[in-house]
PDB file of C-alpha atoms in Angstrom:
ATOM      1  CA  UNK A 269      16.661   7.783  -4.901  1.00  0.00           C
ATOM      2  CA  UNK A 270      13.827   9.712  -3.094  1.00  0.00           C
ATOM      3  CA  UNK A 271      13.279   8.977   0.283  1.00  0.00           C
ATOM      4  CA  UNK A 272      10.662   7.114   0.983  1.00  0.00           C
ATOM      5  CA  UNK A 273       7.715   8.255   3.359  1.00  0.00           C
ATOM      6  CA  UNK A 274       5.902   6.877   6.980  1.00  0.00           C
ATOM      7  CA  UNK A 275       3.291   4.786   4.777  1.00  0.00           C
ATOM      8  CA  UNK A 276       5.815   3.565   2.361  1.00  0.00           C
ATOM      9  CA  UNK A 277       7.953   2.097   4.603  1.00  0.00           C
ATOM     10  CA  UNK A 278       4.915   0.628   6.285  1.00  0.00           C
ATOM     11  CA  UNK A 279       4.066  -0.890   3.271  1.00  0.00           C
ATOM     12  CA  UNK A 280       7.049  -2.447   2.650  1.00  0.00           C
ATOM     13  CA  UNK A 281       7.513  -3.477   6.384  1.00  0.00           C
ATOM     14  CA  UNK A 282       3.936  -5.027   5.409  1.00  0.00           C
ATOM     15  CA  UNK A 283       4.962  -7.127   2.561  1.00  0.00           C
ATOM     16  CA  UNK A 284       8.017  -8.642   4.177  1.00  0.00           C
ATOM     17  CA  UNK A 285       5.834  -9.744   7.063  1.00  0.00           C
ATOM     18  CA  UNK A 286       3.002 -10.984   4.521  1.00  0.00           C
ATOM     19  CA  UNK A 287       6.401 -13.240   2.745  1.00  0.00           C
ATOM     20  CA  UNK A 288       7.263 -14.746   6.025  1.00  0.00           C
ATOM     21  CA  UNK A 289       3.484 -15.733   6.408  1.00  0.00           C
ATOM     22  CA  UNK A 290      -0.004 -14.946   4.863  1.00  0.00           C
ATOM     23  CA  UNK A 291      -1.166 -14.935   7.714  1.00  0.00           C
ATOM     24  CA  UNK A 292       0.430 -11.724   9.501  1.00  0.00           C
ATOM     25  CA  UNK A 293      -1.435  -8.879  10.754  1.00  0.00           C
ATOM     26  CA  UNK A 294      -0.347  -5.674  11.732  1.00  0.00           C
ATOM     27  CA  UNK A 295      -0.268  -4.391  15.234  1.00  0.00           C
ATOM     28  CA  UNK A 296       1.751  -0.895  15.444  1.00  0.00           C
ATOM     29  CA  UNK A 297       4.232   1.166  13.391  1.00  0.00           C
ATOM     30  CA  UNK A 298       6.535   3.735  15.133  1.00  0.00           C
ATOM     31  CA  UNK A 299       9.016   6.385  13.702  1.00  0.00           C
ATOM     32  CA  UNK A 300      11.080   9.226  14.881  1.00  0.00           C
ATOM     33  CA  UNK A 301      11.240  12.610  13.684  1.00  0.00           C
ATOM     34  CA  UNK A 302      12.833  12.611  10.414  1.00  0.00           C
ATOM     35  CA  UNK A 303      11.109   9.535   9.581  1.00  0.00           C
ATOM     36  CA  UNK A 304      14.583   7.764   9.055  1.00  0.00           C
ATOM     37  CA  UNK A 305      13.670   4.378   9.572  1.00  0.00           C
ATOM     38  CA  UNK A 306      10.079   2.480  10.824  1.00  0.00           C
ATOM     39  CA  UNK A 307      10.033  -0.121  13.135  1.00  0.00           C
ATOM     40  CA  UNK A 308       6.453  -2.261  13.068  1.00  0.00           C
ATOM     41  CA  UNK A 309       5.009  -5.143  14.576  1.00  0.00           C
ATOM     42  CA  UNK A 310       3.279  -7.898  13.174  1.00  0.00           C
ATOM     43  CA  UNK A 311       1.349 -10.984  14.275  1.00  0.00           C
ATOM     44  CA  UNK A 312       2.393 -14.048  13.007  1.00  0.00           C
ATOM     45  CA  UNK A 313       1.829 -17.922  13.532  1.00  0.00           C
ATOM     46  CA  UNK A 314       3.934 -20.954  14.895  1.00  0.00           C
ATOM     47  CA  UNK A 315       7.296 -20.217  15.635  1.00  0.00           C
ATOM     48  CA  UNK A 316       6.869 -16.833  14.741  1.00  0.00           C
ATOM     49  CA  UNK A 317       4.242 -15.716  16.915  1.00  0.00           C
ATOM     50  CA  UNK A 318       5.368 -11.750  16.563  1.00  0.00           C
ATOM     51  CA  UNK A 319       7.370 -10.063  13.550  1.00  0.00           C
ATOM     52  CA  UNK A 320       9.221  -7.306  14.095  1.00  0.00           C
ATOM     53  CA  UNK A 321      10.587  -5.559  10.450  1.00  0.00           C
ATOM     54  CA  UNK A 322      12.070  -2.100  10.203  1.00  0.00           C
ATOM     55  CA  UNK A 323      12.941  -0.264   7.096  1.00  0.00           C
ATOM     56  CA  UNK A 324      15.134   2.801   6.715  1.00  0.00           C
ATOM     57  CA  UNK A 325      13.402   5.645   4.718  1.00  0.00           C
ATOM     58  CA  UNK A 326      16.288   4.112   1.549  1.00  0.00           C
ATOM     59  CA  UNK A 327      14.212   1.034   1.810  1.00  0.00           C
ATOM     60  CA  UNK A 328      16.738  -1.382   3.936  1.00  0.00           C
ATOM     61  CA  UNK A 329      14.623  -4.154   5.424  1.00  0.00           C
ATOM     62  CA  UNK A 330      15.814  -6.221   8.973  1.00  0.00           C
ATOM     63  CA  UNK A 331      13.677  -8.895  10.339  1.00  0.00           C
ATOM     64  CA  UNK A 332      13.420 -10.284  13.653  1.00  0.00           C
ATOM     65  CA  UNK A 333      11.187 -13.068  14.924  1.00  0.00           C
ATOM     66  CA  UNK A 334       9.544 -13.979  18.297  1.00  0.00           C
ATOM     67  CA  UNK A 335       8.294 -16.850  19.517  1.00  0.00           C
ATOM     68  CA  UNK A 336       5.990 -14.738  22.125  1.00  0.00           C
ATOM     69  CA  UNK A 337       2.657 -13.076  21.582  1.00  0.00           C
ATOM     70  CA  UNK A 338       2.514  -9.152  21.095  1.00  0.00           C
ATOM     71  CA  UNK A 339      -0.216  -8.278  23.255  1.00  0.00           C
ATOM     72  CA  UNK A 340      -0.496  -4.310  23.596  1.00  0.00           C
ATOM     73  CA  UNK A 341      -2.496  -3.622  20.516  1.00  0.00           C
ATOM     74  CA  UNK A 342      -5.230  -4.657  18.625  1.00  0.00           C
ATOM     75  CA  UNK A 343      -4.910  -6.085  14.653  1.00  0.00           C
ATOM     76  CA  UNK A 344      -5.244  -2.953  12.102  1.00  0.00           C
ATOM     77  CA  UNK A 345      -6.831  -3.893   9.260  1.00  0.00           C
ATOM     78  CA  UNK A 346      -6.021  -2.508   5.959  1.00  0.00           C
ATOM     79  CA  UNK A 347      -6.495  -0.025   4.147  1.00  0.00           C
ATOM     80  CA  UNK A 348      -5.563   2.389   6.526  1.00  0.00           C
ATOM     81  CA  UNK A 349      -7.937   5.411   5.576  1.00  0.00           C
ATOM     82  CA  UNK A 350      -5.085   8.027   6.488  1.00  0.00           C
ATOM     83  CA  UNK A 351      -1.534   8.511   5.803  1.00  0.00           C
ATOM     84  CA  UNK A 352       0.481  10.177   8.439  1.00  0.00           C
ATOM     85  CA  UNK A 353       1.495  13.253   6.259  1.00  0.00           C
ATOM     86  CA  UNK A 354      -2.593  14.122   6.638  1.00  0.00           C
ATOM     87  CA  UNK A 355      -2.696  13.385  10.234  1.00  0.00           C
ATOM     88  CA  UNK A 356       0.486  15.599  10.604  1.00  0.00           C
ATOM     89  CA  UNK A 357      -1.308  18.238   9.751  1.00  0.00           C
ATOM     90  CA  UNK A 358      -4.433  17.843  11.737  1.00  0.00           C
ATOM     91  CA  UNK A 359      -1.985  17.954  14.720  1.00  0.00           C
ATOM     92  CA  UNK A 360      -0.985  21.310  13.909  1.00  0.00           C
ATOM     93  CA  UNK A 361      -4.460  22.572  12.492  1.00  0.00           C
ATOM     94  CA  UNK A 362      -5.320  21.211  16.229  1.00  0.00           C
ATOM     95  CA  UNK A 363      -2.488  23.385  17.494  1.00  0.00           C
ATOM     96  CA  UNK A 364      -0.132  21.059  18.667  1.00  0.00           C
ATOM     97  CA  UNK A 365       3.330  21.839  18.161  1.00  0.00           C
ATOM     98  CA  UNK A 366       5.434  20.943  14.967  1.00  0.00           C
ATOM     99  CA  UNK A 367       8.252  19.834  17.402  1.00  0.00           C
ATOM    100  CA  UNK A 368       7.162  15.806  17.420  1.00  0.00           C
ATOM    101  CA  UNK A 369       9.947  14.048  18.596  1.00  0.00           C
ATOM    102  CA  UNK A 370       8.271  10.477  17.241  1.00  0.00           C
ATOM    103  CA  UNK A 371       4.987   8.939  16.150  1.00  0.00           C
ATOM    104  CA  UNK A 372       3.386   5.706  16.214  1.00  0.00           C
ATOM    105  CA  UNK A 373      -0.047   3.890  14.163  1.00  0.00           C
ATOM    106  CA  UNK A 374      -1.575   2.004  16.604  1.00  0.00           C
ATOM    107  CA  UNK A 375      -4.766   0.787  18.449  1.00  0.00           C
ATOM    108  CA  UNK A 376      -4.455   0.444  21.858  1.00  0.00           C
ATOM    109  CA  UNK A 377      -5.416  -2.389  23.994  1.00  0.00           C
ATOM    110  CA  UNK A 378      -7.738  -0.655  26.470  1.00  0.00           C
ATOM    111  CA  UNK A 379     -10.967  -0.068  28.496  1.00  0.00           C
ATOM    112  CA  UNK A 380     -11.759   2.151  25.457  1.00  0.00           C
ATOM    113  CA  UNK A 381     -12.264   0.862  21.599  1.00  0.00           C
ATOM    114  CA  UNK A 382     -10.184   3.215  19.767  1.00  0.00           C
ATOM    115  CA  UNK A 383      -9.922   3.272  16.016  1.00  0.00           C
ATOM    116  CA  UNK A 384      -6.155   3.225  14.769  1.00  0.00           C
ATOM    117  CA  UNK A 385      -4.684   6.472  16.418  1.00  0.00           C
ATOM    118  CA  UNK A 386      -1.769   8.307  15.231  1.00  0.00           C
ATOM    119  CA  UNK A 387       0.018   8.974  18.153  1.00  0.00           C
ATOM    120  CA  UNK A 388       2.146  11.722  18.306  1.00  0.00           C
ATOM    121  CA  UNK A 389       4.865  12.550  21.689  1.00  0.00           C
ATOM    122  CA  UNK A 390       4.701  16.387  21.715  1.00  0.00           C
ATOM    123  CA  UNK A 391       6.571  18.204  24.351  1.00  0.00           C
ATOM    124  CA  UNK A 392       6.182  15.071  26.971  1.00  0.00           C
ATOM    125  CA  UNK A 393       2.415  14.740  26.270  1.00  0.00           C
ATOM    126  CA  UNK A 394       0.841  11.792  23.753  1.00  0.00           C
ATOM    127  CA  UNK A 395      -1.484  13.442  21.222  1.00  0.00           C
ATOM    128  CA  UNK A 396      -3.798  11.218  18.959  1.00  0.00           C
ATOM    129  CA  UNK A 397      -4.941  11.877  16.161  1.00  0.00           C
ATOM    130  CA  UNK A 398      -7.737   8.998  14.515  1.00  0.00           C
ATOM    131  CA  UNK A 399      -6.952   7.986  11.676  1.00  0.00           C
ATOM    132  CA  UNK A 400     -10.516   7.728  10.572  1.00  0.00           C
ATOM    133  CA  UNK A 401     -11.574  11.421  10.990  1.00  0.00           C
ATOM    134  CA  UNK A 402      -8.631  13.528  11.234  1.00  0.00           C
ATOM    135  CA  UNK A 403     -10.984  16.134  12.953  1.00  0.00           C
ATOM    136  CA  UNK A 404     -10.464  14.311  16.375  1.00  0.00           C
ATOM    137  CA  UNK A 405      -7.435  14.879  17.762  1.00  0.00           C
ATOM    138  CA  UNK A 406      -7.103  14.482  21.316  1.00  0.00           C
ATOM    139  CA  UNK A 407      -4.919  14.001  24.425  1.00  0.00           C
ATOM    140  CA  UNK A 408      -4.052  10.561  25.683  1.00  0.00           C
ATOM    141  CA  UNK A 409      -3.568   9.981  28.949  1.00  0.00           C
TER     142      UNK A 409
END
């Protein structure tokens, strides 16, 4: 069996939330280097106010449920207009280093809107790269 990739596990992750309620939305996915396994967050409802699901890059699926709010990132709404294979490589077109040691799909709470940021931890530094325009990469800080 091929491995599967960053967005594939995502979308599984996605589903399994989406069969524990309709109503989940998605709030952040994060992976190491190698893109073993994906660990994402989901809003739910009721008793299962956040969903955590990871999946290994074989396609094992764990669930855990919180009754507790998530409350560092706004909803993404699907589809997501980039995979992170492409925004890979607008990191290094951008001249960042290859040596990522993990990456996470997010958009971050703040005093500024972002879009849903790839978010890359190169050589102790967070590097984003939108996932809307792939042209803007930038430093967070």
């Amino acid at each position: 069996m091929e491995k599967l990739n960053f967005n594939q596990m995502l979308d599984k992750c996605w589903e399994t939330a989406l069969g524990i309620t309709k109503m989940a939305k998605f709030y952040e996915a994060s992976a190491p280097h190698g893109l073993n396994f994906i660990h994402c967050v989901f809003r739910g409802i009721g008793e299962y106010t956040t969903i955590l699901v990871n999946c290994t890059s074989e396609g094992e699926i764990s669930v855990q449920t919180v009754n507790s709010p998530w409350l560092d990132d706004l909803v993404i709404h699907p589809p997501i207009q980039m995979t992170q294979e492409e925004s890979e490589q607008w990191l290094f077109k951008a001249g960042y280093s290859e040596k990522w040691v993990a990456v996470v799909l997010r958009a971050p709470l703040y005093s500024v809107h972002y879009p849903p940021l790839y978010i890359y931890t190169v050589d102790n530094q967070y590097i984003a790269v939108d996932s809307t325009n792939g042209e803007n990469v930038f430093p967070l800080f």
